[in-house]
Amino acid sequence: MVDSPYSVLKKTPARYRSVHFQQIKDAGGKFAMLTCYDATTAHIFDEAGVETLLIGDSLGNVVQGQNSTLGVTMEDMITFSKAVVAGTQRAFVLADLPFGSYEASVEQAVESGIRLVKETGISAVKMEGGVEYAPHIQALTAAGVAVVAHTGFTPQSEHVLGGYRVQGREADATTRMVEEALVLQDAGAMMLLMEMVPADVAAAVDEALTIPTVGIGAGNGTTGQVLVWQDAFGLNRGRVPSFVKKYADVGQVLSDAAKQYRQDVLKAEFPDNDHSF
Ligand code: KIV
C-alpha cells in the first residue's frame, strides 16, 4: 500500500470507514475515489492507496457498452460489487442504487439498499436525486444503510435534464444547491457527491456542509474527487468529458501487448522454450 505524505490522517486505517472521511473533512484534507467494477482492478487501486472505490452504474457504459446507465439492474450491481469487495482490503467501497431500484417508494429504497449491502459487503450506497429523496435517505440510514447523496448532474435523470449538461448555472444556483445539500445532510447522508457543477457553486456547498463532499467535474473545492477510471487512465476509446485529466494510456499499453502477442503466435515465436514444459 502506497502511503501519502499529503494524507491528514495520523495513521492509515486498516479499513476506511465513514468516520475517516469526516476526520479528513474536519482536518481540511482531501481524499480520492475511483470507480471500479472488478476484483483485479480493485486490488491495484486498493494497493495504490485510493481511499474509496465506487461501483458506479457507469458500468452500463464502460463495462456493458450501453449508451446510458438506465439499463443497469440490481443483479448487475450485486455481481460487480461482490467482485470489487473481494479485491479490496483497505478502501471504503460503495455502490450505486441503479435506476428503478429506489424511486417508487421509501420502502423500495430500504429494501434495495439493505439487499445491496447484505449481498455484497459494501459499506454504503449512493443514490441520485435531490430533496425529494430526503425521506428515503432518512429511512435507509435508520435501517443501518449509509448513504452518499448524488446531486448536480444525475445521469439516471438524463431524459428529464435534457442530456449530459452542467447543472447549477442559473443565477441563484448556489443558494438552491446549498439548501438542497443541507436537507440531504439533515436526512442523514454521510457524504454528498456533486457531478458537473460550477467550481464556485460546489465549493460553496462544501463550505456550508459539515459532511464531506466529493466532486466530478465540480472543481477543486470539494473534499474528495472521483473519476471513472477508464476515462482517466486511457481505456475509454470514445468521448471523454473535458473535466477528466488523462493520467495514463492503458488502452495503448493493452493494444501494443495484444499486437505483440498475436505477432509472436503467428510467427511461431510463442511459446518458446522458456514458456513450455
Ligand atoms: O456511476 C458512476 O460512475 C458515478 C460517477 C460518475 C460519480 O456516479
Short mmCIF file of N, CA, C and O and ligand atoms in Angstrom, two decimals, residues 35 37 54 56-58 96 126 150 193 195 216 226 228, ligand 1:
data_model
loop_
_atom_site.label_atom_id
_atom_site.label_comp_id
_atom_site.label_asym_id
_atom_site.label_seq_id
_atom_site.Cartn_x
_atom_site.Cartn_y
_atom_site.Cartn_z
N THR A 35 -13.93 4.96 -9.71
CA THR A 35 -14.89 3.90 -9.98
C THR A 35 -14.11 2.59 -10.14
O THR A 35 -12.90 2.60 -10.41
N TYR A 37 -14.94 -1.91 -11.03
CA TYR A 37 -16.01 -2.86 -11.34
C TYR A 37 -15.58 -4.33 -11.24
O TYR A 37 -16.39 -5.21 -11.51
N LEU A 54 -15.85 3.19 -5.98
CA LEU A 54 -17.28 3.27 -6.27
C LEU A 54 -17.63 2.32 -7.40
O LEU A 54 -17.08 2.43 -8.50
N GLY A 56 -19.90 2.25 -9.74
CA GLY A 56 -20.88 3.17 -10.30
C GLY A 56 -21.76 2.44 -11.30
O GLY A 56 -21.34 1.45 -11.93
N ASP A 57 -22.97 2.96 -11.48
CA ASP A 57 -23.80 2.37 -12.54
C ASP A 57 -23.27 2.81 -13.91
O ASP A 57 -23.80 2.38 -14.95
N SER A 58 -22.20 3.60 -13.91
CA SER A 58 -21.46 3.88 -15.14
C SER A 58 -20.95 2.57 -15.75
O SER A 58 -20.50 2.55 -16.90
N ASP A 96 -23.71 2.19 -6.43
CA ASP A 96 -24.93 2.91 -6.82
C ASP A 96 -26.17 2.05 -6.64
O ASP A 96 -26.18 0.86 -6.99
N LYS A 126 -24.93 4.70 -2.95
CA LYS A 126 -25.05 6.07 -3.49
C LYS A 126 -26.39 6.16 -4.19
O LYS A 126 -26.81 5.22 -4.88
N HIS A 150 -26.24 12.06 -4.25
CA HIS A 150 -25.61 12.46 -5.53
C HIS A 150 -26.49 13.53 -6.17
O HIS A 150 -27.62 13.25 -6.56
N LEU A 193 -22.08 13.73 -3.16
CA LEU A 193 -21.33 13.77 -4.42
C LEU A 193 -22.01 14.78 -5.35
O LEU A 193 -23.23 14.79 -5.47
N GLU A 195 -21.91 16.26 -9.31
CA GLU A 195 -21.41 15.97 -10.65
C GLU A 195 -21.72 17.15 -11.58
O GLU A 195 -22.87 17.62 -11.65
N ILE A 216 -17.11 15.47 -9.20
CA ILE A 216 -16.65 15.01 -10.53
C ILE A 216 -17.08 16.10 -11.50
O ILE A 216 -18.27 16.38 -11.64
N VAL A 226 -13.66 12.26 -7.61
CA VAL A 226 -13.90 10.94 -8.18
C VAL A 226 -13.83 11.04 -9.70
O VAL A 226 -14.21 12.05 -10.29
N VAL A 228 -14.20 8.31 -13.34
CA VAL A 228 -14.41 6.99 -13.94
C VAL A 228 -13.04 6.53 -14.44
O VAL A 228 -12.42 7.21 -15.25
O1 KIV B 1 -21.81 5.85 -11.94
C1 KIV B 1 -20.77 6.49 -11.71
O2 KIV B 1 -19.65 6.10 -12.06
C2 KIV B 1 -20.90 7.74 -10.99
C3 KIV B 1 -19.74 8.66 -11.07
C4 KIV B 1 -19.78 9.38 -12.37
C5 KIV B 1 -19.66 9.55 -9.92
O3 KIV B 1 -21.91 8.02 -10.42
#
